[in-house]
PDB file of C-alpha atoms in Angstrom:
ATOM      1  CA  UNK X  29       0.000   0.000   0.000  1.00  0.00           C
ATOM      2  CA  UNK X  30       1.246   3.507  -0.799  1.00  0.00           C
ATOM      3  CA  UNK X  31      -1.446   5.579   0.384  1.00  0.00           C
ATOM      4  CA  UNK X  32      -0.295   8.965   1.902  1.00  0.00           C
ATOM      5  CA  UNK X  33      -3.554  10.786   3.279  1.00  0.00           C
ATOM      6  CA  UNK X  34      -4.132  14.373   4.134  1.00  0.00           C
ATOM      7  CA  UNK X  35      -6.972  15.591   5.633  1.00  0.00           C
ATOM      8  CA  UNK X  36      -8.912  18.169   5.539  1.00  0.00           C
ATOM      9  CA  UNK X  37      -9.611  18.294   1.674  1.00  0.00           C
ATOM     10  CA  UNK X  38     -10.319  21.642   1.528  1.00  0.00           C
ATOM     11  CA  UNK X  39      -9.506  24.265   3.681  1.00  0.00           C
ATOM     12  CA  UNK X  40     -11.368  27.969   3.703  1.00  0.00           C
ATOM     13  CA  UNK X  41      -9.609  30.813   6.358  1.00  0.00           C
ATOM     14  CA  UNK X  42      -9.376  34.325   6.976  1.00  0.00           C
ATOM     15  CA  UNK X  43      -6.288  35.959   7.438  1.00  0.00           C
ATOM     16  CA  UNK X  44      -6.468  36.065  11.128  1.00  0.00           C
ATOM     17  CA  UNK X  45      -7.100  32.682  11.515  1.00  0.00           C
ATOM     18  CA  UNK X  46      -5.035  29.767  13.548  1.00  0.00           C
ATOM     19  CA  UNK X  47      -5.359  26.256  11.056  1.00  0.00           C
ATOM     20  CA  UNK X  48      -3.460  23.242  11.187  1.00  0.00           C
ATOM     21  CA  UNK X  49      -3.518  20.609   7.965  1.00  0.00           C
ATOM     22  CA  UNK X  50      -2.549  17.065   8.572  1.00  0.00           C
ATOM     23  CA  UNK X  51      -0.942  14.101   6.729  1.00  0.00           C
ATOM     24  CA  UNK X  52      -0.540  10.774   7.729  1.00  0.00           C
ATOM     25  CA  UNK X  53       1.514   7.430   6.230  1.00  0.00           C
ATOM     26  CA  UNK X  54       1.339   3.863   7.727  1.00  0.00           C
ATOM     27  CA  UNK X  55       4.165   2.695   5.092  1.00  0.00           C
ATOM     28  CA  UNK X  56       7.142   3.016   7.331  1.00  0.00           C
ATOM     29  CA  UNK X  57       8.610   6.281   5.845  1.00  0.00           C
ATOM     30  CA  UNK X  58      10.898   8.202   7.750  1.00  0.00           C
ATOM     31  CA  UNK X  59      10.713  10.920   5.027  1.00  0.00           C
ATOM     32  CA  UNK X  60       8.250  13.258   5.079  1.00  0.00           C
ATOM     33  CA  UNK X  61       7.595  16.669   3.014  1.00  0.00           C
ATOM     34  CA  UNK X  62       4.879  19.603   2.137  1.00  0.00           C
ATOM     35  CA  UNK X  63       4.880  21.121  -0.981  1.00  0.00           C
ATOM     36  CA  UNK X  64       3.016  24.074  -2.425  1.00  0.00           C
ATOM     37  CA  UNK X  65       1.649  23.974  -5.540  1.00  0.00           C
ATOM     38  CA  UNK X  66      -0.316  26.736  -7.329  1.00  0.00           C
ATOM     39  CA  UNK X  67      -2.559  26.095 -10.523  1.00  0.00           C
ATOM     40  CA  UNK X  68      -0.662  24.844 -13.723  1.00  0.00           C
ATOM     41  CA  UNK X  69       2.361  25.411 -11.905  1.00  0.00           C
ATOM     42  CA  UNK X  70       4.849  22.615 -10.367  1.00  0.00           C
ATOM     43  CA  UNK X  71       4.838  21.586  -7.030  1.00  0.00           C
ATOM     44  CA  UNK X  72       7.072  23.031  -5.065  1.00  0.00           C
ATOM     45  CA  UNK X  73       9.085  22.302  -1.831  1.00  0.00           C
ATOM     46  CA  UNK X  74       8.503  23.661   1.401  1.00  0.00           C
ATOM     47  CA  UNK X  75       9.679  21.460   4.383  1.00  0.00           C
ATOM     48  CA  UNK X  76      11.524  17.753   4.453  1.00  0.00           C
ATOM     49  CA  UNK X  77      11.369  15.842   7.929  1.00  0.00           C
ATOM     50  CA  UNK X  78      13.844  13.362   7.853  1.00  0.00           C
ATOM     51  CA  UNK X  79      14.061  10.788  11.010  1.00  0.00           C
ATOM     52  CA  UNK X  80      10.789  13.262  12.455  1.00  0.00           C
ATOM     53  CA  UNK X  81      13.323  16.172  12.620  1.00  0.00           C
ATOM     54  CA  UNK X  82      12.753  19.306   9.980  1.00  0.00           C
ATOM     55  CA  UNK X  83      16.136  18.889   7.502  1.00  0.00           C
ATOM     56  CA  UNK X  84      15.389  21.382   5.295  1.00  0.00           C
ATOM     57  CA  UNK X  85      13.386  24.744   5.405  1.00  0.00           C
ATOM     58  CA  UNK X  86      12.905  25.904   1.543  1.00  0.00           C
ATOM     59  CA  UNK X  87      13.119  29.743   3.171  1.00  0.00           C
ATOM     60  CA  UNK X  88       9.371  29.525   4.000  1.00  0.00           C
ATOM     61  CA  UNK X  89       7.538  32.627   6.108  1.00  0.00           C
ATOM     62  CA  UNK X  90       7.132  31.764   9.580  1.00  0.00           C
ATOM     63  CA  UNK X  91       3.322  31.793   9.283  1.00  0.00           C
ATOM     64  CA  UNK X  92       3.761  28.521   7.762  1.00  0.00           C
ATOM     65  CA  UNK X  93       4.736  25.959  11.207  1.00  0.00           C
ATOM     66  CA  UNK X  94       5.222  22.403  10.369  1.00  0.00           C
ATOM     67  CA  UNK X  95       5.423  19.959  12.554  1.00  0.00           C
ATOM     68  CA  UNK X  96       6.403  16.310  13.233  1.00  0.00           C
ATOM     69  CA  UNK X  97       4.849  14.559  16.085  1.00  0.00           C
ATOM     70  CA  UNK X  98       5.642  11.001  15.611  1.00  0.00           C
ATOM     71  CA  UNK X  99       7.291   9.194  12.132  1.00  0.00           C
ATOM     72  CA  UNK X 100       3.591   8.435  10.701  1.00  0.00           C
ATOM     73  CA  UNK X 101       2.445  12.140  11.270  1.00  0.00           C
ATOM     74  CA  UNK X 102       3.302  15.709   9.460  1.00  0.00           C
ATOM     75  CA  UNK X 103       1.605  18.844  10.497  1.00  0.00           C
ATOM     76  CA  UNK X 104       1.704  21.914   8.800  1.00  0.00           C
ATOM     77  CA  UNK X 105       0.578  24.989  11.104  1.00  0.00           C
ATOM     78  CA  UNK X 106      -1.493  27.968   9.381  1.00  0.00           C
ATOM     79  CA  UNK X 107      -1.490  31.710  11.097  1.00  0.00           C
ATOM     80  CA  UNK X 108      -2.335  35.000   9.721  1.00  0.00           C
ATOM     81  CA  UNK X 109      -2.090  33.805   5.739  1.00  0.00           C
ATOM     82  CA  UNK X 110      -2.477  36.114   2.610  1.00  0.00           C
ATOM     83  CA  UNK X 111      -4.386  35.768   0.101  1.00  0.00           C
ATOM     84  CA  UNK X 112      -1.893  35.041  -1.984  1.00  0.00           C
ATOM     85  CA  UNK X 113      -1.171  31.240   0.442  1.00  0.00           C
ATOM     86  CA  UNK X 114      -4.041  30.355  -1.510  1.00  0.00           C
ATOM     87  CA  UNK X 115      -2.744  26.815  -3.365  1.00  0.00           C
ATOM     88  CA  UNK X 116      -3.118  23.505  -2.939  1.00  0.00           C
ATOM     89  CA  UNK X 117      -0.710  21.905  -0.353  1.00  0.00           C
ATOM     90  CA  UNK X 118       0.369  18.365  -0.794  1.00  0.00           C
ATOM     91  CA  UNK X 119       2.483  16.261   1.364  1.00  0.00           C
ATOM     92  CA  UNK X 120       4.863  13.355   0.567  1.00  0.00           C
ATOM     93  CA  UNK X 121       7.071  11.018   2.068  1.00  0.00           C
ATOM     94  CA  UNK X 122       9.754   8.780   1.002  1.00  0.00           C
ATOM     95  CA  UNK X 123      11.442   5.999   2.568  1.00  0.00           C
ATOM     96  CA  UNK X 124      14.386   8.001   3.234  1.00  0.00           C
ATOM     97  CA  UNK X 125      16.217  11.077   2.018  1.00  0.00           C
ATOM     98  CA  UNK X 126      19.831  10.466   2.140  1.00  0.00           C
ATOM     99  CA  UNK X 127      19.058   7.850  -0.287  1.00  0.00           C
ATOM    100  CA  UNK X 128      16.812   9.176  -2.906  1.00  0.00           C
ATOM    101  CA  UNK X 129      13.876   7.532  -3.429  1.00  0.00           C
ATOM    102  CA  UNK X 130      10.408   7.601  -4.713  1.00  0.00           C
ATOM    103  CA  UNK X 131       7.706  10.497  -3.304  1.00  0.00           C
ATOM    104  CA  UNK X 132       4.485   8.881  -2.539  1.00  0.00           C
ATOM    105  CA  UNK X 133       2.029  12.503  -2.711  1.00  0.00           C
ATOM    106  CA  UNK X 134      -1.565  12.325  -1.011  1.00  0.00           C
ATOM    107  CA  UNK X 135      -4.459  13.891  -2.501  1.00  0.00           C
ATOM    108  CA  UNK X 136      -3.871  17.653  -0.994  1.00  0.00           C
ATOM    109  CA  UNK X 137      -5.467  20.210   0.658  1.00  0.00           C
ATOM    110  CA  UNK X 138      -6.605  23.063  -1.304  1.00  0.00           C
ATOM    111  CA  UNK X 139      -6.423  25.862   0.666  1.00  0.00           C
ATOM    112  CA  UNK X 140      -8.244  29.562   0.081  1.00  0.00           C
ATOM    113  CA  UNK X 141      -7.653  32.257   2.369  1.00  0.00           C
ATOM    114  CA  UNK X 142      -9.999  34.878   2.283  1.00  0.00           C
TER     115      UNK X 142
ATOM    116  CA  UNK R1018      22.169  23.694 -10.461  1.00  0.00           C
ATOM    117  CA  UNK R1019      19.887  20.880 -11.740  1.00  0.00           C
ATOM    118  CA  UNK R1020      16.810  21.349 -13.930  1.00  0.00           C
ATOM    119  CA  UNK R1021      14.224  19.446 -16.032  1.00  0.00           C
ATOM    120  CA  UNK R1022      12.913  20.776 -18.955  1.00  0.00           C
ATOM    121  CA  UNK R1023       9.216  19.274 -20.716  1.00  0.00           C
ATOM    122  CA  UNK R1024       8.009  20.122 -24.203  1.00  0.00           C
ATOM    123  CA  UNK R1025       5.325  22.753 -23.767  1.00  0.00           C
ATOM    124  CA  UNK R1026       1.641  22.200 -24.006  1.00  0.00           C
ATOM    125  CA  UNK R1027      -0.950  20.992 -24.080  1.00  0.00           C
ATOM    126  CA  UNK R1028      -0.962  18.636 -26.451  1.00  0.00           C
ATOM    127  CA  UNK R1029      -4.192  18.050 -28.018  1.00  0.00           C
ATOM    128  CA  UNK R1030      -4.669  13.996 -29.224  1.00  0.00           C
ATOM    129  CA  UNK R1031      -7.366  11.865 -30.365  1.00  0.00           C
ATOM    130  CA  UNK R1032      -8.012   8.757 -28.766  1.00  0.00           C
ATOM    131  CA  UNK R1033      -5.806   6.031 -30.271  1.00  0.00           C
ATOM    132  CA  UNK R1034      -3.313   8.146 -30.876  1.00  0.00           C
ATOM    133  CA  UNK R1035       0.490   7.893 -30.173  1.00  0.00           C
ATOM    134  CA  UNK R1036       1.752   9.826 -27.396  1.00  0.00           C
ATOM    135  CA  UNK R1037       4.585  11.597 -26.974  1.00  0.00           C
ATOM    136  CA  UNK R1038       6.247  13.991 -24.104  1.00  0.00           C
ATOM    137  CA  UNK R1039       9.691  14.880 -24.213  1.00  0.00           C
ATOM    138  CA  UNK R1040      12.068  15.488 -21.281  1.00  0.00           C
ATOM    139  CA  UNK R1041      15.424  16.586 -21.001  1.00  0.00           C
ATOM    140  CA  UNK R1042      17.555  17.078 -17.466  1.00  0.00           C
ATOM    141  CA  UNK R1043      20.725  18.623 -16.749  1.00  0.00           C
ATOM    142  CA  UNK R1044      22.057  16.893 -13.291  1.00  0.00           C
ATOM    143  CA  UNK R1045      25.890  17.428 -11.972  1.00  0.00           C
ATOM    144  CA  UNK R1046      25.162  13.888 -10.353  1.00  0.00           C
ATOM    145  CA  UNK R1047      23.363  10.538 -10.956  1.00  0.00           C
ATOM    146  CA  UNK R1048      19.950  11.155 -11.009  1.00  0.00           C
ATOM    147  CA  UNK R1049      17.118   8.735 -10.513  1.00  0.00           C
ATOM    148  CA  UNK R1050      14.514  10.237 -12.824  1.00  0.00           C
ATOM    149  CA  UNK R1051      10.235   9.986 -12.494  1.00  0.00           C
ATOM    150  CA  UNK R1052       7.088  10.378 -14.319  1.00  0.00           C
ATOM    151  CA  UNK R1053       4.343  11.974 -12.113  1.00  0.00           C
ATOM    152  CA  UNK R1054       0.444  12.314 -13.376  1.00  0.00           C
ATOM    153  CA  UNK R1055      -1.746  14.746 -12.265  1.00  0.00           C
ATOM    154  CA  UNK R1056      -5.618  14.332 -12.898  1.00  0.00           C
ATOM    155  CA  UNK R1057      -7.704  17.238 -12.149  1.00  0.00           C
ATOM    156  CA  UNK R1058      -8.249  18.433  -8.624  1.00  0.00           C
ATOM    157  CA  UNK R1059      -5.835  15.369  -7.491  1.00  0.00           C
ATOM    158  CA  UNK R1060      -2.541  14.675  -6.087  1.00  0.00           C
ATOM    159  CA  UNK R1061       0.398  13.758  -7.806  1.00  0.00           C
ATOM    160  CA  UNK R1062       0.503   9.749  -8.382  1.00  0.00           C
ATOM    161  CA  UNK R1063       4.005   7.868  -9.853  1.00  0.00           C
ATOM    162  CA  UNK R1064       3.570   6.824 -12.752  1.00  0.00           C
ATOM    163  CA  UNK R1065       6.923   5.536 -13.723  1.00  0.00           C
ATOM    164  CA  UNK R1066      10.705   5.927 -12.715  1.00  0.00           C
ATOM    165  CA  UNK R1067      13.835   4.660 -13.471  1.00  0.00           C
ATOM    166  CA  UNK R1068      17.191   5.018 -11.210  1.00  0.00           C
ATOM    167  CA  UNK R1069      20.205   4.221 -13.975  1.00  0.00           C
ATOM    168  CA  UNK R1070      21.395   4.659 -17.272  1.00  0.00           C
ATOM    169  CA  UNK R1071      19.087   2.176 -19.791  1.00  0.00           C
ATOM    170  CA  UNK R1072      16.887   1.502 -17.423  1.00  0.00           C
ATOM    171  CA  UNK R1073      13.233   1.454 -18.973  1.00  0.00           C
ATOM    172  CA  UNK R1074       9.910   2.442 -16.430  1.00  0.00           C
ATOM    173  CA  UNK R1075       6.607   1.176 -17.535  1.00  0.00           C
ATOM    174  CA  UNK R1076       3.247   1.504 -16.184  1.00  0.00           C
ATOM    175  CA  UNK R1077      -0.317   1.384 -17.583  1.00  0.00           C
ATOM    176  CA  UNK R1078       0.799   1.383 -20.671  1.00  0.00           C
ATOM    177  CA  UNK R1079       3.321   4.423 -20.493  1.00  0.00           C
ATOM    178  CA  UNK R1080       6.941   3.796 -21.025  1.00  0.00           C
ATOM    179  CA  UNK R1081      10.238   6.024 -20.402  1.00  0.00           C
ATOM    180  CA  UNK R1082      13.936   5.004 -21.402  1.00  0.00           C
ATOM    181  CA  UNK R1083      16.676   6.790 -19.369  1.00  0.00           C
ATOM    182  CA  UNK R1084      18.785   7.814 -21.904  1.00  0.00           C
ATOM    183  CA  UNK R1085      22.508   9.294 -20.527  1.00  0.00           C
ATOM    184  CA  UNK R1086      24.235  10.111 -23.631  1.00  0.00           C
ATOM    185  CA  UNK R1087      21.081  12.255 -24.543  1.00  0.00           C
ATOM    186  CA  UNK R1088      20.399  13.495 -20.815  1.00  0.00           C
ATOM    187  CA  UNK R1089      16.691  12.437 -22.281  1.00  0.00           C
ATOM    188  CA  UNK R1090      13.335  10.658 -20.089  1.00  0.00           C
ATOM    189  CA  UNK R1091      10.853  11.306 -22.863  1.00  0.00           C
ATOM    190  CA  UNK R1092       7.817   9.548 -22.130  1.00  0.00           C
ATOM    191  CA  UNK R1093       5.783   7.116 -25.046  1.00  0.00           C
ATOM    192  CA  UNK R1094       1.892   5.449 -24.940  1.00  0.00           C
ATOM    193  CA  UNK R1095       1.514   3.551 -27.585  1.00  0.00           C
ATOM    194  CA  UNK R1096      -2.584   3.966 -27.526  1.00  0.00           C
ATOM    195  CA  UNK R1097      -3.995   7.001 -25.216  1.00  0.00           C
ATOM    196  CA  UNK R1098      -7.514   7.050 -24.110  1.00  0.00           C
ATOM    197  CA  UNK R1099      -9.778   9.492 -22.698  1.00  0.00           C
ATOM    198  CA  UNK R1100      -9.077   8.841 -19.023  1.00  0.00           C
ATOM    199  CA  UNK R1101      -5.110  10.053 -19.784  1.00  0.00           C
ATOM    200  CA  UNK R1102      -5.849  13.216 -20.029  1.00  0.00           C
ATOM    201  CA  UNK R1103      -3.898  15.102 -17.407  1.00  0.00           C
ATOM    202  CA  UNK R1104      -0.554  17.124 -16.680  1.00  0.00           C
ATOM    203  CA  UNK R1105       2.175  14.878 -16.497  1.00  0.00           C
ATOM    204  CA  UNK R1106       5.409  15.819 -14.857  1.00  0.00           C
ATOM    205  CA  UNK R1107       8.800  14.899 -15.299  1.00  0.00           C
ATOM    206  CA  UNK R1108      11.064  15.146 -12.188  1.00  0.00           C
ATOM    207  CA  UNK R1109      14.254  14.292 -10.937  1.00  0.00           C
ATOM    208  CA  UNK R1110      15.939  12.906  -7.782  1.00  0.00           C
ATOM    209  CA  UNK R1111      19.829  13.926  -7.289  1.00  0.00           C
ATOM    210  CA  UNK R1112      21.385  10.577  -5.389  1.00  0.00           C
ATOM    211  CA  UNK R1113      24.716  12.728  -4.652  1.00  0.00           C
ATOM    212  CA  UNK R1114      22.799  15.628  -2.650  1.00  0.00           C
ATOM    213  CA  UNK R1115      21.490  13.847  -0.238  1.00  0.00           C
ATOM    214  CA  UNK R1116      18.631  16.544   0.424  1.00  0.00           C
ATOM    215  CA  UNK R1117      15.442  13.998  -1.478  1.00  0.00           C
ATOM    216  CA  UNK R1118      14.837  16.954  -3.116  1.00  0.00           C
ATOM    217  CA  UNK R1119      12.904  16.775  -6.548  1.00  0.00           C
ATOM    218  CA  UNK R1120      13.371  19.275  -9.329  1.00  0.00           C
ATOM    219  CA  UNK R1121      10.406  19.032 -11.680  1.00  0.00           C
ATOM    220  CA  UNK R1122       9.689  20.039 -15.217  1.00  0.00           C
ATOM    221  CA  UNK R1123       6.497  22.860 -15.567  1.00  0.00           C
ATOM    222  CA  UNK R1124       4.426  19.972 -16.381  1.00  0.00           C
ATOM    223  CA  UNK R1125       2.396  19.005 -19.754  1.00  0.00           C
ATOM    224  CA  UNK R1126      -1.404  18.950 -20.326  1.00  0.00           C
ATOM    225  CA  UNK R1127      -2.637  16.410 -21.898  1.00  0.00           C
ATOM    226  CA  UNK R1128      -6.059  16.524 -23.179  1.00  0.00           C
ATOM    227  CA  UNK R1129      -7.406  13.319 -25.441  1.00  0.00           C
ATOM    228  CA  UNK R1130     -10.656  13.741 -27.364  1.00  0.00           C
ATOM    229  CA  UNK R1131     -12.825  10.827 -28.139  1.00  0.00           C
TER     230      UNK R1131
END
Protein backbone atom coordinates (compact mmCIF):
# COMPACT_ATOMS: atom_id res chain seq x y z
CA UNK A 1 0.00 0.00 0.00
CA UNK A 2 1.25 3.51 -0.80
CA UNK A 3 -1.45 5.58 0.38
CA UNK A 4 -0.30 8.96 1.90
CA UNK A 5 -3.55 10.79 3.28
CA UNK A 6 -4.13 14.37 4.13
CA UNK A 7 -6.97 15.59 5.63
CA UNK A 8 -8.91 18.17 5.54
CA UNK A 9 -9.61 18.29 1.67
CA UNK A 10 -10.32 21.64 1.53
CA UNK A 11 -9.51 24.27 3.68
CA UNK A 12 -11.37 27.97 3.70
CA UNK A 13 -9.61 30.81 6.36
CA UNK A 14 -9.38 34.33 6.98
CA UNK A 15 -6.29 35.96 7.44
CA UNK A 16 -6.47 36.07 11.13
CA UNK A 17 -7.10 32.68 11.51
CA UNK A 18 -5.04 29.77 13.55
CA UNK A 19 -5.36 26.26 11.06
CA UNK A 20 -3.46 23.24 11.19
CA UNK A 21 -3.52 20.61 7.96
CA UNK A 22 -2.55 17.07 8.57
CA UNK A 23 -0.94 14.10 6.73
CA UNK A 24 -0.54 10.77 7.73
CA UNK A 25 1.51 7.43 6.23
CA UNK A 26 1.34 3.86 7.73
CA UNK A 27 4.16 2.69 5.09
CA UNK A 28 7.14 3.02 7.33
CA UNK A 29 8.61 6.28 5.84
CA UNK A 30 10.90 8.20 7.75
CA UNK A 31 10.71 10.92 5.03
CA UNK A 32 8.25 13.26 5.08
CA UNK A 33 7.60 16.67 3.01
CA UNK A 34 4.88 19.60 2.14
CA UNK A 35 4.88 21.12 -0.98
CA UNK A 36 3.02 24.07 -2.42
CA UNK A 37 1.65 23.97 -5.54
CA UNK A 38 -0.32 26.74 -7.33
CA UNK A 39 -2.56 26.10 -10.52
CA UNK A 40 -0.66 24.84 -13.72
CA UNK A 41 2.36 25.41 -11.90
CA UNK A 42 4.85 22.61 -10.37
CA UNK A 43 4.84 21.59 -7.03
CA UNK A 44 7.07 23.03 -5.07
CA UNK A 45 9.08 22.30 -1.83
CA UNK A 46 8.50 23.66 1.40
CA UNK A 47 9.68 21.46 4.38
CA UNK A 48 11.52 17.75 4.45
CA UNK A 49 11.37 15.84 7.93
CA UNK A 50 13.84 13.36 7.85
CA UNK A 51 14.06 10.79 11.01
CA UNK A 52 10.79 13.26 12.45
CA UNK A 53 13.32 16.17 12.62
CA UNK A 54 12.75 19.31 9.98
CA UNK A 55 16.14 18.89 7.50
CA UNK A 56 15.39 21.38 5.29
CA UNK A 57 13.39 24.74 5.40
CA UNK A 58 12.91 25.90 1.54
CA UNK A 59 13.12 29.74 3.17
CA UNK A 60 9.37 29.53 4.00
CA UNK A 61 7.54 32.63 6.11
CA UNK A 62 7.13 31.76 9.58
CA UNK A 63 3.32 31.79 9.28
CA UNK A 64 3.76 28.52 7.76
CA UNK A 65 4.74 25.96 11.21
CA UNK A 66 5.22 22.40 10.37
CA UNK A 67 5.42 19.96 12.55
CA UNK A 68 6.40 16.31 13.23
CA UNK A 69 4.85 14.56 16.08
CA UNK A 70 5.64 11.00 15.61
CA UNK A 71 7.29 9.19 12.13
CA UNK A 72 3.59 8.43 10.70
CA UNK A 73 2.44 12.14 11.27
CA UNK A 74 3.30 15.71 9.46
CA UNK A 75 1.60 18.84 10.50
CA UNK A 76 1.70 21.91 8.80
CA UNK A 77 0.58 24.99 11.10
CA UNK A 78 -1.49 27.97 9.38
CA UNK A 79 -1.49 31.71 11.10
CA UNK A 80 -2.34 35.00 9.72
CA UNK A 81 -2.09 33.80 5.74
CA UNK A 82 -2.48 36.11 2.61
CA UNK A 83 -4.39 35.77 0.10
CA UNK A 84 -1.89 35.04 -1.98
CA UNK A 85 -1.17 31.24 0.44
CA UNK A 86 -4.04 30.36 -1.51
CA UNK A 87 -2.74 26.81 -3.37
CA UNK A 88 -3.12 23.50 -2.94
CA UNK A 89 -0.71 21.91 -0.35
CA UNK A 90 0.37 18.37 -0.79
CA UNK A 91 2.48 16.26 1.36
CA UNK A 92 4.86 13.36 0.57
CA UNK A 93 7.07 11.02 2.07
CA UNK A 94 9.75 8.78 1.00
CA UNK A 95 11.44 6.00 2.57
CA UNK A 96 14.39 8.00 3.23
CA UNK A 97 16.22 11.08 2.02
CA UNK A 98 19.83 10.47 2.14
CA UNK A 99 19.06 7.85 -0.29
CA UNK A 100 16.81 9.18 -2.91
CA UNK A 101 13.88 7.53 -3.43
CA UNK A 102 10.41 7.60 -4.71
CA UNK A 103 7.71 10.50 -3.30
CA UNK A 104 4.48 8.88 -2.54
CA UNK A 105 2.03 12.50 -2.71
CA UNK A 106 -1.56 12.32 -1.01
CA UNK A 107 -4.46 13.89 -2.50
CA UNK A 108 -3.87 17.65 -0.99
CA UNK A 109 -5.47 20.21 0.66
CA UNK A 110 -6.61 23.06 -1.30
CA UNK A 111 -6.42 25.86 0.67
CA UNK A 112 -8.24 29.56 0.08
CA UNK A 113 -7.65 32.26 2.37
CA UNK A 114 -10.00 34.88 2.28
CA UNK B 1 22.17 23.69 -10.46
CA UNK B 2 19.89 20.88 -11.74
CA UNK B 3 16.81 21.35 -13.93
CA UNK B 4 14.22 19.45 -16.03
CA UNK B 5 12.91 20.78 -18.95
CA UNK B 6 9.22 19.27 -20.72
CA UNK B 7 8.01 20.12 -24.20
CA UNK B 8 5.33 22.75 -23.77
CA UNK B 9 1.64 22.20 -24.01
CA UNK B 10 -0.95 20.99 -24.08
CA UNK B 11 -0.96 18.64 -26.45
CA UNK B 12 -4.19 18.05 -28.02
CA UNK B 13 -4.67 14.00 -29.22
CA UNK B 14 -7.37 11.87 -30.36
CA UNK B 15 -8.01 8.76 -28.77
CA UNK B 16 -5.81 6.03 -30.27
CA UNK B 17 -3.31 8.15 -30.88
CA UNK B 18 0.49 7.89 -30.17
CA UNK B 19 1.75 9.83 -27.40
CA UNK B 20 4.59 11.60 -26.97
CA UNK B 21 6.25 13.99 -24.10
CA UNK B 22 9.69 14.88 -24.21
CA UNK B 23 12.07 15.49 -21.28
CA UNK B 24 15.42 16.59 -21.00
CA UNK B 25 17.55 17.08 -17.47
CA UNK B 26 20.72 18.62 -16.75
CA UNK B 27 22.06 16.89 -13.29
CA UNK B 28 25.89 17.43 -11.97
CA UNK B 29 25.16 13.89 -10.35
CA UNK B 30 23.36 10.54 -10.96
CA UNK B 31 19.95 11.15 -11.01
CA UNK B 32 17.12 8.74 -10.51
CA UNK B 33 14.51 10.24 -12.82
CA UNK B 34 10.24 9.99 -12.49
CA UNK B 35 7.09 10.38 -14.32
CA UNK B 36 4.34 11.97 -12.11
CA UNK B 37 0.44 12.31 -13.38
CA UNK B 38 -1.75 14.75 -12.27
CA UNK B 39 -5.62 14.33 -12.90
CA UNK B 40 -7.70 17.24 -12.15
CA UNK B 41 -8.25 18.43 -8.62
CA UNK B 42 -5.84 15.37 -7.49
CA UNK B 43 -2.54 14.68 -6.09
CA UNK B 44 0.40 13.76 -7.81
CA UNK B 45 0.50 9.75 -8.38
CA UNK B 46 4.01 7.87 -9.85
CA UNK B 47 3.57 6.82 -12.75
CA UNK B 48 6.92 5.54 -13.72
CA UNK B 49 10.70 5.93 -12.71
CA UNK B 50 13.83 4.66 -13.47
CA UNK B 51 17.19 5.02 -11.21
CA UNK B 52 20.21 4.22 -13.98
CA UNK B 53 21.39 4.66 -17.27
CA UNK B 54 19.09 2.18 -19.79
CA UNK B 55 16.89 1.50 -17.42
CA UNK B 56 13.23 1.45 -18.97
CA UNK B 57 9.91 2.44 -16.43
CA UNK B 58 6.61 1.18 -17.54
CA UNK B 59 3.25 1.50 -16.18
CA UNK B 60 -0.32 1.38 -17.58
CA UNK B 61 0.80 1.38 -20.67
CA UNK B 62 3.32 4.42 -20.49
CA UNK B 63 6.94 3.80 -21.02
CA UNK B 64 10.24 6.02 -20.40
CA UNK B 65 13.94 5.00 -21.40
CA UNK B 66 16.68 6.79 -19.37
CA UNK B 67 18.78 7.81 -21.90
CA UNK B 68 22.51 9.29 -20.53
CA UNK B 69 24.24 10.11 -23.63
CA UNK B 70 21.08 12.26 -24.54
CA UNK B 71 20.40 13.49 -20.81
CA UNK B 72 16.69 12.44 -22.28
CA UNK B 73 13.34 10.66 -20.09
CA UNK B 74 10.85 11.31 -22.86
CA UNK B 75 7.82 9.55 -22.13
CA UNK B 76 5.78 7.12 -25.05
CA UNK B 77 1.89 5.45 -24.94
CA UNK B 78 1.51 3.55 -27.59
CA UNK B 79 -2.58 3.97 -27.53
CA UNK B 80 -4.00 7.00 -25.22
CA UNK B 81 -7.51 7.05 -24.11
CA UNK B 82 -9.78 9.49 -22.70
CA UNK B 83 -9.08 8.84 -19.02
CA UNK B 84 -5.11 10.05 -19.78
CA UNK B 85 -5.85 13.22 -20.03
CA UNK B 86 -3.90 15.10 -17.41
CA UNK B 87 -0.55 17.12 -16.68
CA UNK B 88 2.18 14.88 -16.50
CA UNK B 89 5.41 15.82 -14.86
CA UNK B 90 8.80 14.90 -15.30
CA UNK B 91 11.06 15.15 -12.19
CA UNK B 92 14.25 14.29 -10.94
CA UNK B 93 15.94 12.91 -7.78
CA UNK B 94 19.83 13.93 -7.29
CA UNK B 95 21.39 10.58 -5.39
CA UNK B 96 24.72 12.73 -4.65
CA UNK B 97 22.80 15.63 -2.65
CA UNK B 98 21.49 13.85 -0.24
CA UNK B 99 18.63 16.54 0.42
CA UNK B 100 15.44 14.00 -1.48
CA UNK B 101 14.84 16.95 -3.12
CA UNK B 102 12.90 16.77 -6.55
CA UNK B 103 13.37 19.27 -9.33
CA UNK B 104 10.41 19.03 -11.68
CA UNK B 105 9.69 20.04 -15.22
CA UNK B 106 6.50 22.86 -15.57
CA UNK B 107 4.43 19.97 -16.38
CA UNK B 108 2.40 19.01 -19.75
CA UNK B 109 -1.40 18.95 -20.33
CA UNK B 110 -2.64 16.41 -21.90
CA UNK B 111 -6.06 16.52 -23.18
CA UNK B 112 -7.41 13.32 -25.44
CA UNK B 113 -10.66 13.74 -27.36
CA UNK B 114 -12.82 10.83 -28.14
Amino acid sequence: DTEVTQTPKHLVMGMTNKKSLKCEQHMGHRAMYWYKQKAKKPPELMFVYSYEKLSINESVPSRFSPECPNSSLLNLHLHALQPEDSALYLCASSQDRVAPDTQYFGPGTRLTVL
Amino acid sequence: GDSVTQMEGPVTLSEEAFLTINCTYTATGYPSLFWYVQYPGEGLQLLLKATKADDKGSNKGFEATYRKETTSFHLEKGSVQVSDSAVYFCALSDRSSNTGKLIFGQGTTLQVKP
